[in-house]
PDB file of C-alpha atoms and ligand atoms in Angstrom:
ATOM      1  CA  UNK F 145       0.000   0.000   0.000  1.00  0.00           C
ATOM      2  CA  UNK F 146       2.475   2.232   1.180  1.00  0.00           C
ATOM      3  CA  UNK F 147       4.782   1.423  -2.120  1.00  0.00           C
ATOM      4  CA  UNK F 148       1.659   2.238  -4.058  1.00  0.00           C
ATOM      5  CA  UNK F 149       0.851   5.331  -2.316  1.00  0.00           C
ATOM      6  CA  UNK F 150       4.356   6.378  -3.129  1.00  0.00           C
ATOM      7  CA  UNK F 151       3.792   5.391  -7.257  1.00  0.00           C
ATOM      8  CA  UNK F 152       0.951   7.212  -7.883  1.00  0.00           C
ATOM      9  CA  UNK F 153       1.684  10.295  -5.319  1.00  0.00           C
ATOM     10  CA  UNK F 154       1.351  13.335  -6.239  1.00  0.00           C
ATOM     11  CA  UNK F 155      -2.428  11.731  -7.305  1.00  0.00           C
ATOM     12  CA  UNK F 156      -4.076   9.779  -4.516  1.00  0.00           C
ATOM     13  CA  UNK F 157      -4.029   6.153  -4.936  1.00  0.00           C
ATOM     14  CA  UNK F 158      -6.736   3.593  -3.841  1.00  0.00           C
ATOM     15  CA  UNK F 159      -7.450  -0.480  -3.472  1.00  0.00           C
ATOM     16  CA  UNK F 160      -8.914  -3.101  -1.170  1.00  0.00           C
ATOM     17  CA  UNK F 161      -7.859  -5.402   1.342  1.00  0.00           C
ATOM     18  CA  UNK F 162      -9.611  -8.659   0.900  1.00  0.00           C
ATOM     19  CA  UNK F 163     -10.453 -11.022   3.864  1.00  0.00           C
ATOM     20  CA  UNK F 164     -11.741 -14.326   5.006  1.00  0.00           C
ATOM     21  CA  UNK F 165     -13.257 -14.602   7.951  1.00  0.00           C
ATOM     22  CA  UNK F 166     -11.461 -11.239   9.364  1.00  0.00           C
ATOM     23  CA  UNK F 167      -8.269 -11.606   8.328  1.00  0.00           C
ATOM     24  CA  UNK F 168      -6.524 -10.389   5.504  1.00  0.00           C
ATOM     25  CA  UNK F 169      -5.622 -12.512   2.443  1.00  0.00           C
ATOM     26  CA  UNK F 170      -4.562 -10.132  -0.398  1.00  0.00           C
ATOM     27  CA  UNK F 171      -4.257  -6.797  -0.961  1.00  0.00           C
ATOM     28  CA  UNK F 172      -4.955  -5.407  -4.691  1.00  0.00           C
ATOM     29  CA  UNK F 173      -4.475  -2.333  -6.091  1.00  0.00           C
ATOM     30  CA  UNK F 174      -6.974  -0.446  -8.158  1.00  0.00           C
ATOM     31  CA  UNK F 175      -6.258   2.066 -10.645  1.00  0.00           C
ATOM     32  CA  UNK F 176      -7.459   6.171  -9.495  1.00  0.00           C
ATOM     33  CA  UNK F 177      -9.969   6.603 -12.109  1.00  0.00           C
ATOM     34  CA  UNK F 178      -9.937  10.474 -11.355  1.00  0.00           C
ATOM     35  CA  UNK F 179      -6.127  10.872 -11.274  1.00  0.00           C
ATOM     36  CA  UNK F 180      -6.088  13.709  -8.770  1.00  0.00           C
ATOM     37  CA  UNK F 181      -4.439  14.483  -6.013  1.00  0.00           C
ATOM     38  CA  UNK F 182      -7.365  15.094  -4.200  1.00  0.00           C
ATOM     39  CA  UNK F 183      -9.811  12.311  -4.156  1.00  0.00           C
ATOM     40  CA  UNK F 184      -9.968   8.828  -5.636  1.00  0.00           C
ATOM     41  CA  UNK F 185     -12.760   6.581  -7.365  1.00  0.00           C
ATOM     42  CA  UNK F 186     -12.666   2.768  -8.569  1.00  0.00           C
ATOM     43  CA  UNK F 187     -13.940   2.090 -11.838  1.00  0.00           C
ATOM     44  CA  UNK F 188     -17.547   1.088 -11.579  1.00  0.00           C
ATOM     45  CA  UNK F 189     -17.080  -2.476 -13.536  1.00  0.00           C
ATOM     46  CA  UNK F 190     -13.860  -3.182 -11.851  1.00  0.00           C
ATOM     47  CA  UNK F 191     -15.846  -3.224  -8.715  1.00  0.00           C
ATOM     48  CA  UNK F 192     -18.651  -5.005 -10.039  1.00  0.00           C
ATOM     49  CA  UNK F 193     -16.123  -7.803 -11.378  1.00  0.00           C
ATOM     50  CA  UNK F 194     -14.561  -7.995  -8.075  1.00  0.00           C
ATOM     51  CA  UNK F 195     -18.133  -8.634  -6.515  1.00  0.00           C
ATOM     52  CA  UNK F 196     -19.000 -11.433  -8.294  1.00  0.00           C
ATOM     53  CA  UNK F 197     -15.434 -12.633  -7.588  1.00  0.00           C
ATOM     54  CA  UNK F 198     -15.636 -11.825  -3.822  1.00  0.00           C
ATOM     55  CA  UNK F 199     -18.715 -13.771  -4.352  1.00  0.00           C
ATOM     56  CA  UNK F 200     -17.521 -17.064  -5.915  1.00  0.00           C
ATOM     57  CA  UNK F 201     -14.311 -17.287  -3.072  1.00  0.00           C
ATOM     58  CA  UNK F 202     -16.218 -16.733  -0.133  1.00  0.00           C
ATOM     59  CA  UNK F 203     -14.274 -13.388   0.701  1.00  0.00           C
ATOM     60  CA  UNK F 204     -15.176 -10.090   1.897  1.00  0.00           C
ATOM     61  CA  UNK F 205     -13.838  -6.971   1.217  1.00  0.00           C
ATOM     62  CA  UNK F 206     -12.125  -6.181   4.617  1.00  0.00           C
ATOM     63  CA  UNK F 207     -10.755  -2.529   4.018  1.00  0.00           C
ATOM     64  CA  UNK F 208     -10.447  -0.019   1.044  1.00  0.00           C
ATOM     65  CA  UNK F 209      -7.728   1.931   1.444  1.00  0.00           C
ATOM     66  CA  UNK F 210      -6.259   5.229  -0.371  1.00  0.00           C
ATOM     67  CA  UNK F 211      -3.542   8.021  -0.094  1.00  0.00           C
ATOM     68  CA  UNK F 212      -3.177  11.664   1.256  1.00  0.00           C
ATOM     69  CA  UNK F 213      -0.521  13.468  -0.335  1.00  0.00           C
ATOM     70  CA  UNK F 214      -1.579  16.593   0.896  1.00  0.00           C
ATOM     71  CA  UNK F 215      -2.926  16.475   3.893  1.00  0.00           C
ATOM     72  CA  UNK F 216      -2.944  14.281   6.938  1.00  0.00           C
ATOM     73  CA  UNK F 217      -3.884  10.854   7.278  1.00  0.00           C
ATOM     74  CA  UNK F 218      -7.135  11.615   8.747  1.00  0.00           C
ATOM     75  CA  UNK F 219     -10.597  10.822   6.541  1.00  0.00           C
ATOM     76  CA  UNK F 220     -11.313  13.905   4.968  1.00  0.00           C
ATOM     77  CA  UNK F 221     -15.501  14.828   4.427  1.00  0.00           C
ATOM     78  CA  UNK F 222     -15.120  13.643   0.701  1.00  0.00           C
ATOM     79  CA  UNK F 223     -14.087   9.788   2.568  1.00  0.00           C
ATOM     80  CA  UNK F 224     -16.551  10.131   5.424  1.00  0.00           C
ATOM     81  CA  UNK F 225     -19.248  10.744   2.872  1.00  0.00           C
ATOM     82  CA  UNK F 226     -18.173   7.892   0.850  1.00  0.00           C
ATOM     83  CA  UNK F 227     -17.630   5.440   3.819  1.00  0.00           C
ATOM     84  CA  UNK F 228     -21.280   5.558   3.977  1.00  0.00           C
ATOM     85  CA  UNK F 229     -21.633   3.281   1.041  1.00  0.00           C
ATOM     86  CA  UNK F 230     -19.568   0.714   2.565  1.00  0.00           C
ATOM     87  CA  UNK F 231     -20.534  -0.313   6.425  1.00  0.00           C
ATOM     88  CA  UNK F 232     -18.536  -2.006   8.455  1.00  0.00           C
ATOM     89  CA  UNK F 233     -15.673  -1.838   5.910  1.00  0.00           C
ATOM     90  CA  UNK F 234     -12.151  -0.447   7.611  1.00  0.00           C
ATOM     91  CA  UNK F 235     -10.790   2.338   6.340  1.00  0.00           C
ATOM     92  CA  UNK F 236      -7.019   2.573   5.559  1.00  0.00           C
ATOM     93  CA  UNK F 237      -5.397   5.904   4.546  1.00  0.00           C
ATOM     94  CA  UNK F 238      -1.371   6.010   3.937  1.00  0.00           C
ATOM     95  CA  UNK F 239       0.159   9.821   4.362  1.00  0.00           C
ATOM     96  CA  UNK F 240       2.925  10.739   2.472  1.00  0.00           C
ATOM     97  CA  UNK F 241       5.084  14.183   3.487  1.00  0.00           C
ATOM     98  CA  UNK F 242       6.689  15.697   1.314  1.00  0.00           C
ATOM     99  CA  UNK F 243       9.707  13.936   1.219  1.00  0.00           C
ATOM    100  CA  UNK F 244       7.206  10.605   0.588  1.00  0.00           C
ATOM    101  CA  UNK F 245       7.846   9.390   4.114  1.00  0.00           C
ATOM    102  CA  UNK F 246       4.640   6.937   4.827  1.00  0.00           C
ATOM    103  CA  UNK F 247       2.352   7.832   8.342  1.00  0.00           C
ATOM    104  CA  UNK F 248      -0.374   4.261   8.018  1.00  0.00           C
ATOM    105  CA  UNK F 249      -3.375   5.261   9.837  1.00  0.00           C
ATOM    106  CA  UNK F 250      -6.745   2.570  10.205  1.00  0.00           C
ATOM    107  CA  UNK F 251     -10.681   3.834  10.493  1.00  0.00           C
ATOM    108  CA  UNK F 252     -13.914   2.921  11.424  1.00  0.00           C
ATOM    109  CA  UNK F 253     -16.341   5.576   9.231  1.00  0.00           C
ATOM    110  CA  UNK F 254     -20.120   4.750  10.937  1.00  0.00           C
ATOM    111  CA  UNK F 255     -22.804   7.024  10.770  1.00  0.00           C
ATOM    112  CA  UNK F 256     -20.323   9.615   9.799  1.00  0.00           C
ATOM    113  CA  UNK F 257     -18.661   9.222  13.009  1.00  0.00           C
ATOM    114  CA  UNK F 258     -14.741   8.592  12.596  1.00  0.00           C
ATOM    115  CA  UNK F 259     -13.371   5.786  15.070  1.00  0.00           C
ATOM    116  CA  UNK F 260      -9.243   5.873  14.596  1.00  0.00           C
ATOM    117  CA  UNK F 261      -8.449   1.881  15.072  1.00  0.00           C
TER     118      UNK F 261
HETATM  119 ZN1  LIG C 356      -9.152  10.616   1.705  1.00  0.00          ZN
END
């Protein structure tokens, strides 16, 4: 994540953490659809694809996680707003500085209320 975050930086980058029963089995990243620096999206069929996939392997999608470059890692409005579409899914967010050193930070986003875990 944190080599991917450092790739794609200065645009955000984004992907999932898939899990089995809780734990985490493989992380895979997604292309940044919006290429910005500022907020991320996953391609609408890639997501549908790895739904049916999630599906057939009996996995769940255990965390979605992104980058700040600019800011802290801290889920901005844009990602509180979003979380809503995805319950109970953690939410990972690597910070780069400026000189692309990596700050890993893990949330709960429920009800729009941020729980740092
Ligand atoms: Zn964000």
């Amino acid at each position: 994540m944190i080599a991917h975050a450092r790739q794609d930086a200065p645009d955000e980058c984004c992907g999932v953490v898939l899990a089995r029963d809780g734990a985490a089995v493989e992380v895979r990243a997604y292309e940044n659809v919006y290429h910005s620096p500022l907020k991320f999206g996953i391609d609408g069929l890639a997501l549908l694809k790895l739904n049916d996939e999630i599906d057939e392997k009996g996995l769940d999608i255990g965390a979605i996680y992104h980058s700040h470059t600019r800011t802290p890692p801290y889920p901005s409005q844009t990602d509180i707003n979003f979380a809503a579409g995805w319950p109970g899914v953690e939410w990972i967010i690597v910070g780069l500085d400026r000189a692309g050193e990596a700050t890993v930070r893990t949330y709960l986003i429920e009800d729009a209320h941020v729980r740092e875990l």
